[in-house]
Short mmCIF file of N, CA and C and ligand atoms in Angstrom, two decimals:
data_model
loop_
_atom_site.label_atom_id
_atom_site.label_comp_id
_atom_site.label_asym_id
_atom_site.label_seq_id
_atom_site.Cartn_x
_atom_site.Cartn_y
_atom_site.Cartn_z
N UNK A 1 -17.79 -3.28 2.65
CA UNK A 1 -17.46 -3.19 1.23
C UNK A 1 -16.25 -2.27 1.03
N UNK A 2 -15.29 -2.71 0.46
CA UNK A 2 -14.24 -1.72 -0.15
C UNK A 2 -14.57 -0.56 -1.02
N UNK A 3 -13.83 0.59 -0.57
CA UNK A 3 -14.42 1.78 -1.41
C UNK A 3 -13.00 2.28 -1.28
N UNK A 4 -13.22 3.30 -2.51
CA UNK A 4 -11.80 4.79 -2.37
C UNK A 4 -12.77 6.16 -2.15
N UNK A 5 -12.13 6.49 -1.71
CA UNK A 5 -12.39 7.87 -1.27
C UNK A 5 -11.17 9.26 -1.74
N UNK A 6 -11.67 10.10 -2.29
CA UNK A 6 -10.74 11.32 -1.88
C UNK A 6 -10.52 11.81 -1.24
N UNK A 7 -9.20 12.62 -0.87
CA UNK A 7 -8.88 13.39 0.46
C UNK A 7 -8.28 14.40 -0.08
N UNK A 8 -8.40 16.02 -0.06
CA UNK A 8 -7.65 16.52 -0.28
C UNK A 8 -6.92 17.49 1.23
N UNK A 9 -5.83 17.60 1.25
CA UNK A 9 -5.58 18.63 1.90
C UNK A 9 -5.36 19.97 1.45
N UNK A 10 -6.21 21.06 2.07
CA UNK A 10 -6.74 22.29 1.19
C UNK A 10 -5.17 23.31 1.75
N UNK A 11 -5.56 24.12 0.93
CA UNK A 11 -4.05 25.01 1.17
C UNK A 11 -4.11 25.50 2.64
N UNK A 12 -5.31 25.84 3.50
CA UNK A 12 -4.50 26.04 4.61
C UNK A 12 -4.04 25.14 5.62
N UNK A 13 -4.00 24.23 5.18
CA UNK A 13 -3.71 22.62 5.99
C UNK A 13 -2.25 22.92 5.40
N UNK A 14 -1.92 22.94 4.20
CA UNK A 14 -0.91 23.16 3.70
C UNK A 14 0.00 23.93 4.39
N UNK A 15 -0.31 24.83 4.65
CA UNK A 15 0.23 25.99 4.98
C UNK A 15 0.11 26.70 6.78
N UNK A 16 -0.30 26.03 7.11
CA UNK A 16 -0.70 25.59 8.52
C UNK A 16 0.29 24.77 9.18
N UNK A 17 0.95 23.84 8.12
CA UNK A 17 2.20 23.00 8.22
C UNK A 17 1.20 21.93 8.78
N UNK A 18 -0.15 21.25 8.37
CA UNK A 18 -0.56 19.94 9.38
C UNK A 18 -0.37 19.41 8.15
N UNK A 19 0.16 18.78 7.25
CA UNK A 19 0.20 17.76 6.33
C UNK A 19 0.18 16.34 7.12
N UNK A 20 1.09 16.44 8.12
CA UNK A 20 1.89 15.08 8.77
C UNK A 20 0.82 14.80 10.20
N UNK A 21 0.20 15.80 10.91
CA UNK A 21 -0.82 15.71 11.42
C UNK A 21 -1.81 14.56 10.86
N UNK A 22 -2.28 15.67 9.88
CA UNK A 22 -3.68 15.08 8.85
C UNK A 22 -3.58 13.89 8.75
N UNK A 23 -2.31 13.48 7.88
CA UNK A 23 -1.96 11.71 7.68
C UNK A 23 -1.75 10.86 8.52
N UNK A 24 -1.49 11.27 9.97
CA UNK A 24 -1.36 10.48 11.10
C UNK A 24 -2.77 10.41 11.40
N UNK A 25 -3.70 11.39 11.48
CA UNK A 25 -5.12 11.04 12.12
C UNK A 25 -5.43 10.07 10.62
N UNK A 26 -5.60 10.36 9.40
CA UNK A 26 -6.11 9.45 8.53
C UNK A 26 -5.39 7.96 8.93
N UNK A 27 -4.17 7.78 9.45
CA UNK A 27 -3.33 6.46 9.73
C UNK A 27 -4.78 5.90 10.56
N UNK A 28 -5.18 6.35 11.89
CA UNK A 28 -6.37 5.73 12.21
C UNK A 28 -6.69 4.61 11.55
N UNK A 29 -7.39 5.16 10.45
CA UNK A 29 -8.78 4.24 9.89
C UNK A 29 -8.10 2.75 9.25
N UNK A 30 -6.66 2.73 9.10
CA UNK A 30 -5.85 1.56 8.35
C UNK A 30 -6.04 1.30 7.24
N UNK A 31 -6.96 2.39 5.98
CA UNK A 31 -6.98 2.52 5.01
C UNK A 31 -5.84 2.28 4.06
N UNK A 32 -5.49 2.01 2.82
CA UNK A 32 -4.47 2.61 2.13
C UNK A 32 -4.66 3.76 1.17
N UNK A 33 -3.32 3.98 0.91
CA UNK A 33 -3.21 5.25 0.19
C UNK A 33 -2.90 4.83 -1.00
N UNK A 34 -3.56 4.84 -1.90
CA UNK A 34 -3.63 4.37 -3.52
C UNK A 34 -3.09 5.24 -4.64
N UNK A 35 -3.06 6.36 -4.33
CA UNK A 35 -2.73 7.64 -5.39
C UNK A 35 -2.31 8.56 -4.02
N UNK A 36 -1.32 9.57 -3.85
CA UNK A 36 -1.50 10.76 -4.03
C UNK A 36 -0.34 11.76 -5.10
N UNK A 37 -0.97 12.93 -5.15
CA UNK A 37 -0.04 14.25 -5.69
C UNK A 37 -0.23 15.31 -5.26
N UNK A 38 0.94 16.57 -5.50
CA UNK A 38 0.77 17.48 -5.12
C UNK A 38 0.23 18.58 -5.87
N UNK A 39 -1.28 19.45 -6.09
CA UNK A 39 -1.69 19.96 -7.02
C UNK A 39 -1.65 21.34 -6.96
N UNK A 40 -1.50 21.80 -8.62
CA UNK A 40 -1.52 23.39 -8.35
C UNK A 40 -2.84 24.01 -8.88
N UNK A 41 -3.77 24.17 -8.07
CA UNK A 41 -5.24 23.95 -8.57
C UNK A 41 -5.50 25.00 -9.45
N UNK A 42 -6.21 24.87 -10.86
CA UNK A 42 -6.67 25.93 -11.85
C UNK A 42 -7.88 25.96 -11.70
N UNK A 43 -8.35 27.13 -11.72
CA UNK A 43 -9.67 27.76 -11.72
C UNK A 43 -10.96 26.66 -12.19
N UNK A 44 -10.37 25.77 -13.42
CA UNK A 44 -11.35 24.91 -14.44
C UNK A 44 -11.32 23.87 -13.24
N UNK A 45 -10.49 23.29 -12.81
CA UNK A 45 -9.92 22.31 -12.00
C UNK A 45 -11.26 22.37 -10.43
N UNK A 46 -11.09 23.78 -10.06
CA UNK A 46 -11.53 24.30 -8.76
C UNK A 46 -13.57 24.76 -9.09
N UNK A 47 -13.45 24.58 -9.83
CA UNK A 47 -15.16 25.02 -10.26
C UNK A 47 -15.54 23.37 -10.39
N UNK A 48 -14.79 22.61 -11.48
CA UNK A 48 -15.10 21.16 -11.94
C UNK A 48 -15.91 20.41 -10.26
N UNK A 49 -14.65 20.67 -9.45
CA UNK A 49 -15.00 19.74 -8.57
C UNK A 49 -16.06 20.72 -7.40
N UNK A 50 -16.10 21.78 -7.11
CA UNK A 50 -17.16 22.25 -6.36
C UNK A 50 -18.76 22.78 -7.04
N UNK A 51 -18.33 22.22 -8.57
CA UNK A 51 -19.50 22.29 -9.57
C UNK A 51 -21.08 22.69 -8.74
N UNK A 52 -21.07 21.46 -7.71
CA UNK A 52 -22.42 21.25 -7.32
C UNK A 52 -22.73 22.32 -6.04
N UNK A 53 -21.13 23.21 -6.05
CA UNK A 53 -22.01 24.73 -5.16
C UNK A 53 -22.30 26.14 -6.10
N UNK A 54 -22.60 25.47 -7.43
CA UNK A 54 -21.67 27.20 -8.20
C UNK A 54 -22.93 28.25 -7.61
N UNK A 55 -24.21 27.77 -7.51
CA UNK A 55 -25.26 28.67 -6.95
C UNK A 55 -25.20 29.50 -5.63
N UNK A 56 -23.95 28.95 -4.87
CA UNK A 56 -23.77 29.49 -3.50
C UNK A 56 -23.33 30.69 -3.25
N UNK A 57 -23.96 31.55 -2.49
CA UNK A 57 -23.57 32.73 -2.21
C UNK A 57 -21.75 32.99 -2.14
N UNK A 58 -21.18 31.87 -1.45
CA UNK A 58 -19.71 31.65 -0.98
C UNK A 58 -18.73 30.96 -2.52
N UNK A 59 -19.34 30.92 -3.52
CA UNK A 59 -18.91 30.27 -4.36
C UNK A 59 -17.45 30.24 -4.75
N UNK A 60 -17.63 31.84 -5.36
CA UNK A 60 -16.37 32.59 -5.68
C UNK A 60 -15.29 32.50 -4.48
N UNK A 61 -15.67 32.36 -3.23
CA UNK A 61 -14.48 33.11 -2.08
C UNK A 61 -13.88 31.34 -2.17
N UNK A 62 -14.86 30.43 -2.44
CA UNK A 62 -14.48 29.06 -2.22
C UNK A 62 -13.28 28.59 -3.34
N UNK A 63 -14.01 28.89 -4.46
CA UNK A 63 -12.77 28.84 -5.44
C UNK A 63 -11.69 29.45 -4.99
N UNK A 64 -11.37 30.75 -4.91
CA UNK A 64 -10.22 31.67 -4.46
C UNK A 64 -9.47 30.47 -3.38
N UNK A 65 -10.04 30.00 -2.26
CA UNK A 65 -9.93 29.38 -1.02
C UNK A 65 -9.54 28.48 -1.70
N UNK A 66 -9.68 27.48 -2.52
CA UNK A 66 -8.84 26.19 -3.08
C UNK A 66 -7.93 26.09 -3.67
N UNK A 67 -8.02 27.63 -4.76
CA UNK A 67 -7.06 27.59 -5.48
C UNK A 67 -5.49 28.27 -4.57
N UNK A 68 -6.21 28.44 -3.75
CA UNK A 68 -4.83 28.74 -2.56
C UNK A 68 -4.40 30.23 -2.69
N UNK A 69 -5.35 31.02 -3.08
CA UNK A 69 -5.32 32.86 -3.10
C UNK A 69 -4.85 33.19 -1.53
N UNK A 70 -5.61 32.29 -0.58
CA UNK A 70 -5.13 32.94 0.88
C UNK A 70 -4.02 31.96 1.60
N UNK A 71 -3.68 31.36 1.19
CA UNK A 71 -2.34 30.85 1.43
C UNK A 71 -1.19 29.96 0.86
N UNK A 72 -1.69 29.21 0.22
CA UNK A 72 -0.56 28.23 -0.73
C UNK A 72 -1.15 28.03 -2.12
N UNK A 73 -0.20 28.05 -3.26
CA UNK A 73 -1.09 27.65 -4.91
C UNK A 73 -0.47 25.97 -4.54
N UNK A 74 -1.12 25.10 -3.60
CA UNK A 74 -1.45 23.88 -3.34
C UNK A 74 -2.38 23.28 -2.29
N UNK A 75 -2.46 22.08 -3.21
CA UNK A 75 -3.13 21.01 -2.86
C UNK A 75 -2.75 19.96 -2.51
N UNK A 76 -3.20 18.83 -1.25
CA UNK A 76 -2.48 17.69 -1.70
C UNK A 76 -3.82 16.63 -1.86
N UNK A 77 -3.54 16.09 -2.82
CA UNK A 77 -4.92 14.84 -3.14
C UNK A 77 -4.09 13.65 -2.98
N UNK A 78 -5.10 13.12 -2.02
CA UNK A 78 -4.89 11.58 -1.89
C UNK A 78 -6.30 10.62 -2.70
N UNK A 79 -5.85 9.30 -2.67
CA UNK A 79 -7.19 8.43 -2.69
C UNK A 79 -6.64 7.33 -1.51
N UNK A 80 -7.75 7.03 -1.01
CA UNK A 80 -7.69 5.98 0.21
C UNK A 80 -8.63 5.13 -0.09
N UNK A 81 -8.35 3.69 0.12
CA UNK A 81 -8.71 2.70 -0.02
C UNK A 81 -9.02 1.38 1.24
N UNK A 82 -9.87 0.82 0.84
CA UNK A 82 -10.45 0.24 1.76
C UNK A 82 -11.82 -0.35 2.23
N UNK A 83 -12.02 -0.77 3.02
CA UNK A 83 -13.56 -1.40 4.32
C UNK A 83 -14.44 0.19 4.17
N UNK A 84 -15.20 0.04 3.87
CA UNK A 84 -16.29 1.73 4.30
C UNK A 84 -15.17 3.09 4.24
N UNK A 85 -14.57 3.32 3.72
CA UNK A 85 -13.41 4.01 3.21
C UNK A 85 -14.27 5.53 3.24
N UNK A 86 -15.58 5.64 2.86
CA UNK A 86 -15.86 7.18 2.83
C UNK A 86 -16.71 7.33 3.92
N UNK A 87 -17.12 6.53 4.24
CA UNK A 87 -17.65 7.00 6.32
C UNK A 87 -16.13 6.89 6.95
N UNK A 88 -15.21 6.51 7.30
CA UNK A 88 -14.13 6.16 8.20
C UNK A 88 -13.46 7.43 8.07
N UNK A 89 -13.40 8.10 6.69
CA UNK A 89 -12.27 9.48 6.60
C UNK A 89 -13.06 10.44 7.25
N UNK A 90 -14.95 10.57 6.63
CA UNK A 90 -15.41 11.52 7.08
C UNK A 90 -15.23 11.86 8.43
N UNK A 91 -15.70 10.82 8.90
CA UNK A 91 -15.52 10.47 10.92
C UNK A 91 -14.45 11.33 11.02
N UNK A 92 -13.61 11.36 11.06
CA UNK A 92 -12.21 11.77 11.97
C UNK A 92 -11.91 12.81 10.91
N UNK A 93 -12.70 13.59 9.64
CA UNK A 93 -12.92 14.79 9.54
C UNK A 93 -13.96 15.94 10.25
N UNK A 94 -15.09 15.18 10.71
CA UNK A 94 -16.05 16.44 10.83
C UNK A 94 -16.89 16.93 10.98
N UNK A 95 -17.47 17.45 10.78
CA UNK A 95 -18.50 18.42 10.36
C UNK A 95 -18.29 19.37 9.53
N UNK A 96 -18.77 19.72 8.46
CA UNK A 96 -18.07 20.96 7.37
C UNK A 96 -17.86 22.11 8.26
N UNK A 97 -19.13 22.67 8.87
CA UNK A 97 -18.57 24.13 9.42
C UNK A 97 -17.74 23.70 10.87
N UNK A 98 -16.54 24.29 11.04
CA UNK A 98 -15.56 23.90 11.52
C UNK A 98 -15.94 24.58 13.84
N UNK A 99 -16.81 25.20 13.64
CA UNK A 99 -17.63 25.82 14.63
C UNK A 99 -18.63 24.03 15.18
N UNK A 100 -19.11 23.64 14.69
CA UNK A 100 -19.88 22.31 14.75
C UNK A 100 -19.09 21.35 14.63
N UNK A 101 -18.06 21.22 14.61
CA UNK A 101 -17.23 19.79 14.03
C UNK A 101 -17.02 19.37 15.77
N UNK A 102 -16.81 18.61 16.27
CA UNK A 102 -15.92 17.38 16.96
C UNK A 102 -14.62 17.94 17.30
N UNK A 103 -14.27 19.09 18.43
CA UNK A 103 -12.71 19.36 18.89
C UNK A 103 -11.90 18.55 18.59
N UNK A 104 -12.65 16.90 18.74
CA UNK A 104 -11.19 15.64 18.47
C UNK A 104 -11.24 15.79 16.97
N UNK A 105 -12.02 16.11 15.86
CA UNK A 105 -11.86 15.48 14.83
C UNK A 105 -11.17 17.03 14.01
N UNK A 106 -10.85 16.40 13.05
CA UNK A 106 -9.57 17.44 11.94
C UNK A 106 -10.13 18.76 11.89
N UNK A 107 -11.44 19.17 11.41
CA UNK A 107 -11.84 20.00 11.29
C UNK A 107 -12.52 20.93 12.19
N UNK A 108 -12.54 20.25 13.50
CA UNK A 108 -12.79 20.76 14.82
C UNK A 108 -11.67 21.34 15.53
N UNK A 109 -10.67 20.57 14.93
CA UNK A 109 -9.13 21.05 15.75
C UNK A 109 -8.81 21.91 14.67
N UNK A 110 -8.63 22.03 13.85
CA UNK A 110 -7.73 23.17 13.06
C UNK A 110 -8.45 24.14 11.85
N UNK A 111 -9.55 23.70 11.76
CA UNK A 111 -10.48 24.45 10.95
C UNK A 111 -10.99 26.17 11.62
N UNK A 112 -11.25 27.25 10.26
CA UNK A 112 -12.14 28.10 10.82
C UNK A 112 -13.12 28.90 10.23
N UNK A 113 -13.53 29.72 10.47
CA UNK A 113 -14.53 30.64 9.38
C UNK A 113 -14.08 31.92 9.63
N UNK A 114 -14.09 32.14 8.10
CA UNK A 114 -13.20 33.26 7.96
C UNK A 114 -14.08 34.44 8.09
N UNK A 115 -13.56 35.91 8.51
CA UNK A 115 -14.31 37.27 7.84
C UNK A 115 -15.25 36.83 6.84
N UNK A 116 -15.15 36.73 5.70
CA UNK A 116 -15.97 36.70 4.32
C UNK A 116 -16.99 35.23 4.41
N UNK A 117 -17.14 34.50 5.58
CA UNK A 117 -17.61 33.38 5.99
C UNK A 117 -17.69 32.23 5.40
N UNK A 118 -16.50 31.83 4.84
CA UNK A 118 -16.07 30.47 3.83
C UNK A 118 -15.61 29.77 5.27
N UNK A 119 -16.05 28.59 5.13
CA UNK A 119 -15.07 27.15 6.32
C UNK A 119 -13.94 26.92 5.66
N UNK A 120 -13.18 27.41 6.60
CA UNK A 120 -11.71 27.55 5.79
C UNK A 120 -11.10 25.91 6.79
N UNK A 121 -11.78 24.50 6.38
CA UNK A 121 -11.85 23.63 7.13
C UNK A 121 -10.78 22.41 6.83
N UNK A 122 -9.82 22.91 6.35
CA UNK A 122 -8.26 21.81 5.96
C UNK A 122 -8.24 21.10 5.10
N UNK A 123 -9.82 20.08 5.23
CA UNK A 123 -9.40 19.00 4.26
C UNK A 123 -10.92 18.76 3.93
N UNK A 124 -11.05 17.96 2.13
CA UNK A 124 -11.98 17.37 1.85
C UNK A 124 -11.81 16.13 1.97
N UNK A 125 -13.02 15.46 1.94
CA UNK A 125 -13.23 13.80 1.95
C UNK A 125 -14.70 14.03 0.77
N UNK A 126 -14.55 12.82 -0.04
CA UNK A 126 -15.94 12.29 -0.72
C UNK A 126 -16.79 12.17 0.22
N UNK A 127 -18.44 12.29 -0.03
CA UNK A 127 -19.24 12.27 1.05
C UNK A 127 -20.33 10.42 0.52
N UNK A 128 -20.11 10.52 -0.74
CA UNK A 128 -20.85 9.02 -1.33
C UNK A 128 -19.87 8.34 -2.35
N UNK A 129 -20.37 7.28 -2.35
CA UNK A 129 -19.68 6.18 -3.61
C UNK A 129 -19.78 7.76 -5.00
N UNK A 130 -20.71 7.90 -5.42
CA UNK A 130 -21.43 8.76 -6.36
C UNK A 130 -20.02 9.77 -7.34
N UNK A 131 -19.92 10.74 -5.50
CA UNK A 131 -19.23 11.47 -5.65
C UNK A 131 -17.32 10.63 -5.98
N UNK A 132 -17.22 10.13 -4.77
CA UNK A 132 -15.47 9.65 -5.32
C UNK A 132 -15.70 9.12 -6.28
N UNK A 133 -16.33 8.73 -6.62
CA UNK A 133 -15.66 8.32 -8.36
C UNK A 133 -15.61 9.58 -8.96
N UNK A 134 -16.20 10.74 -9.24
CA UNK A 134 -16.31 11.60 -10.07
C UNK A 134 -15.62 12.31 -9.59
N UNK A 135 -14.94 12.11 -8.49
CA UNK A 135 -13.75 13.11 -7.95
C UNK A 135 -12.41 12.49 -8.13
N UNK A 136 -12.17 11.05 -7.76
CA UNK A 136 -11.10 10.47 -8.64
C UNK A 136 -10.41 10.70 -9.64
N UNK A 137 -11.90 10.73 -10.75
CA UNK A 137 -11.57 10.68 -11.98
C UNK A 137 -11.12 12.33 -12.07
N UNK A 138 -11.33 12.91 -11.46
CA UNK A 138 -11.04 14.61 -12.09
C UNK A 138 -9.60 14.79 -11.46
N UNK A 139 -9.57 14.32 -10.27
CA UNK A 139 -8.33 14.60 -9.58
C UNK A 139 -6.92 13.55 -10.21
N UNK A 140 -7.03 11.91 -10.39
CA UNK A 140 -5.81 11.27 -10.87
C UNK A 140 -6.37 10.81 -12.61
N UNK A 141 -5.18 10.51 -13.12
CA UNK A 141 -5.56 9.64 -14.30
C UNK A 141 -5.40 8.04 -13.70
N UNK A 142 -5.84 7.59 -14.38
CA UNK A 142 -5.69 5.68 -13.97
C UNK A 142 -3.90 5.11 -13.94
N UNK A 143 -3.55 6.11 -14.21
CA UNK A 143 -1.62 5.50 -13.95
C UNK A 143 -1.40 6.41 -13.00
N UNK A 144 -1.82 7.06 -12.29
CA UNK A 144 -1.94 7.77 -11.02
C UNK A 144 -2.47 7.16 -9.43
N UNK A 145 -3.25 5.97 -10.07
CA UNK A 145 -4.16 5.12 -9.16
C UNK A 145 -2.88 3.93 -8.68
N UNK A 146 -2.54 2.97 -7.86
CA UNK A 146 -2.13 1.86 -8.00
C UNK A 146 -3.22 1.08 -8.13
N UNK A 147 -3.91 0.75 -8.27
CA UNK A 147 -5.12 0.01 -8.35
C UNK A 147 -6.35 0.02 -9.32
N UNK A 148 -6.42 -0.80 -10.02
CA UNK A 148 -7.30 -0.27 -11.30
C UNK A 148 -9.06 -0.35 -10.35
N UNK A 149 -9.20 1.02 -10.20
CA UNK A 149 -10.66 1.36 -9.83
C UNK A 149 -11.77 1.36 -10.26
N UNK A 150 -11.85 1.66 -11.46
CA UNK A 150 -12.61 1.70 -12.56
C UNK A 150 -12.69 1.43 -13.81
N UNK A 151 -13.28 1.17 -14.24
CA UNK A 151 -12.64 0.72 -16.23
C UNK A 151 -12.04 1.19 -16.81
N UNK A 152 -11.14 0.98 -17.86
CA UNK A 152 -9.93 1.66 -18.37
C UNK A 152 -10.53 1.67 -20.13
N UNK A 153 -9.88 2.40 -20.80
CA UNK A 153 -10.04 1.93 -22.08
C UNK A 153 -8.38 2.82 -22.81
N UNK A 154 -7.86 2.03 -23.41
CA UNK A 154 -6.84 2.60 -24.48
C UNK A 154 -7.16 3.80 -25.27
N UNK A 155 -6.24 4.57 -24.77
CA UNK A 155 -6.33 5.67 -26.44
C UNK A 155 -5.44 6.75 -26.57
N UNK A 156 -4.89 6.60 -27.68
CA UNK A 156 -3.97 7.42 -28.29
C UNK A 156 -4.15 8.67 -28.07
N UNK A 157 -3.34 9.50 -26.95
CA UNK A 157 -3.21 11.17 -26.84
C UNK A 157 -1.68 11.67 -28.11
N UNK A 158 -2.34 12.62 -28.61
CA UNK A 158 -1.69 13.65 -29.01
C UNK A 158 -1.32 15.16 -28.53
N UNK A 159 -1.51 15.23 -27.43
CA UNK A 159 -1.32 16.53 -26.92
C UNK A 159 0.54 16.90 -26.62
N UNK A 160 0.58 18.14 -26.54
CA UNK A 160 1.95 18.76 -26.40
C UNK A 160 2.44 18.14 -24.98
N UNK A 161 3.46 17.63 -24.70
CA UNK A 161 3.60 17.61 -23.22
C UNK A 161 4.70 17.95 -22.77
N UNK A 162 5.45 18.58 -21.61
CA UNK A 162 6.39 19.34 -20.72
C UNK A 162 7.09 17.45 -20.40
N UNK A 163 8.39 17.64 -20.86
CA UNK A 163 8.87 16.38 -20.58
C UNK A 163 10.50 16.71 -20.35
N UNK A 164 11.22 15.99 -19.18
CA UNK A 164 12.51 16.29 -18.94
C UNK A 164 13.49 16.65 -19.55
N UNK A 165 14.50 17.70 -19.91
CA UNK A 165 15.29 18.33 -20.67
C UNK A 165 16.28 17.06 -20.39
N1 UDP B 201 -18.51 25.69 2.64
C1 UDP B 201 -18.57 26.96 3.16
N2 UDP B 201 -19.77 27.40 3.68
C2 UDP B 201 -20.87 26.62 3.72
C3 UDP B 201 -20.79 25.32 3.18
C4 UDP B 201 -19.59 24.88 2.66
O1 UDP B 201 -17.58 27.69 3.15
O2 UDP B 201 -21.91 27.07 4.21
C5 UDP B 201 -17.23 25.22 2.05
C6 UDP B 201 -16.41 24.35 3.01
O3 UDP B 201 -15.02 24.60 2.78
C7 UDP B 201 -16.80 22.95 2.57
C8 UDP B 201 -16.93 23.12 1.07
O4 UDP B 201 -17.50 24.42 0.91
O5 UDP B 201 -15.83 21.99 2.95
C9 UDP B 201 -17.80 22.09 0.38
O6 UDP B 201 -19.08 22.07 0.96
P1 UDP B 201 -19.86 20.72 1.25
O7 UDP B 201 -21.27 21.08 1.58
O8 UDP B 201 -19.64 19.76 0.12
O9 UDP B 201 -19.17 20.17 2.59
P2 UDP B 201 -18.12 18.98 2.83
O10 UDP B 201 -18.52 17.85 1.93
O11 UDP B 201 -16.75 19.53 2.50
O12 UDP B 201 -18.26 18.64 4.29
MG1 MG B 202 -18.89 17.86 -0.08
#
C-alpha cells in the first residue's frame, strides 16, 4: 500500500554536515520525495509534534534538542512517498536509542546519547499511518505537498504575511 511518511533531519544531522549522507541512505528505499523544507523550529512547533512525550522526564532537553539549542536553529522535513513508505524509512533508520540501533543503519552510524541522556539520533521517521498524517499536516500546508494526500477544503486567510520587497 502507498503511504507518506515524515522525515526530519534533526539539527545535529544538520550540523554534523550528513544531510547528503541521510538522503543517499533514504535513496535506498526508491521512495519519492513529495514535500521538503528547511525549518526554523518554534517552541509551539517543537512541543506540537513531540506532544505525545510532554510527561517524559527528557522532555524539555528534547525540545531544546529540536529546536537546535545544541547545534543548528534547523530542521530539514521531508515527506516520502510510496510502497510501505513508513516501515522502509524506519529500517535504514534504527532503533531510537542510538546505543541499540544497527551500526549499518542512520542512527547506529551517527547517532548518540548525550551527558543529560537525550538520543541525540539525526533523524525522525513517522512510526504509523496514525502518526504521518498528523505530522504532515503540522509540518507542510497542502501547497507544500506535490501530491494531494489528504482532503483539502478552500478558505479565505487573512493573516499578515512577510512577502518580497
Ligand atoms: N528520546 C530520548 N530518550 C528516550 C526516548 C526518546 O531522548 O528514552 C528522544 C529521541 O530523540 C527520539 C525522540 O525522543 O527520537 C522521540 O521518541 P520516540 O519514542 O517517538 O522514538 P522514535 O519514534 O524517534 O524512534
Ligand atoms: Mg516517534
Amino acid at each position: 500500500m502507498n503511504q507518506a511518511t515524515l522525515v526530519l533531519i534533526k539539527p545535529d544531522g544538520l550540523k554534523k554536515s550528513l544531510t547528503g549522507n541521510i538522503l543517499t541512505r533514504l535513496s535506498e528505499t526508491k521512495l519519492d520525495i513529495v514535500g521538503a523544507r528547511i525549518v526554523k523550529v518554534s517552541r509551539e512547533l517543537a512541543e506540537k509534534h513531540y506532544a505525545m512525550l510532554k510527561d517524559k522526564p527528557f522532555f524539555e532537553e528534547l525540545l531544546k534538542y529540536l529546536m537546535g539549542e545544541y547545534h543548528k536553529k534547523k530542521v530539514m522535513a521531508l515527506v516520502y512517498y510510496g510502497e510501505d513508505a513508513i516501515q522502509k524509512v524506519r529500517n535504514i533508520c534504527g532503533s531510537t536509542n542510538p546505543e541499540e540501533a544497527d551500526p549499518v543503519s542512520i542512527r547506529g552510524a551517527y547517532g548518540r546519547i548525550t551527558t543529560k541522556g537525550v538520543y541525540e539520533n539525526a533523524i525522525h521517521a513517522s512510526a504509523n499511518p496514525e502518526e504521518s498524517e498528523r505530522e504532515i499536516k503540522l509540518w507542510f500546508t497542502p501547497e507544500e505537498v506535490i501530491l494531494e494526500l489528504y482532503p483539502t477544503k478552500a478558505a479565505k486567510k487573512s493573516v499578515e504575511a512577510r512577502i518580497w520587497a
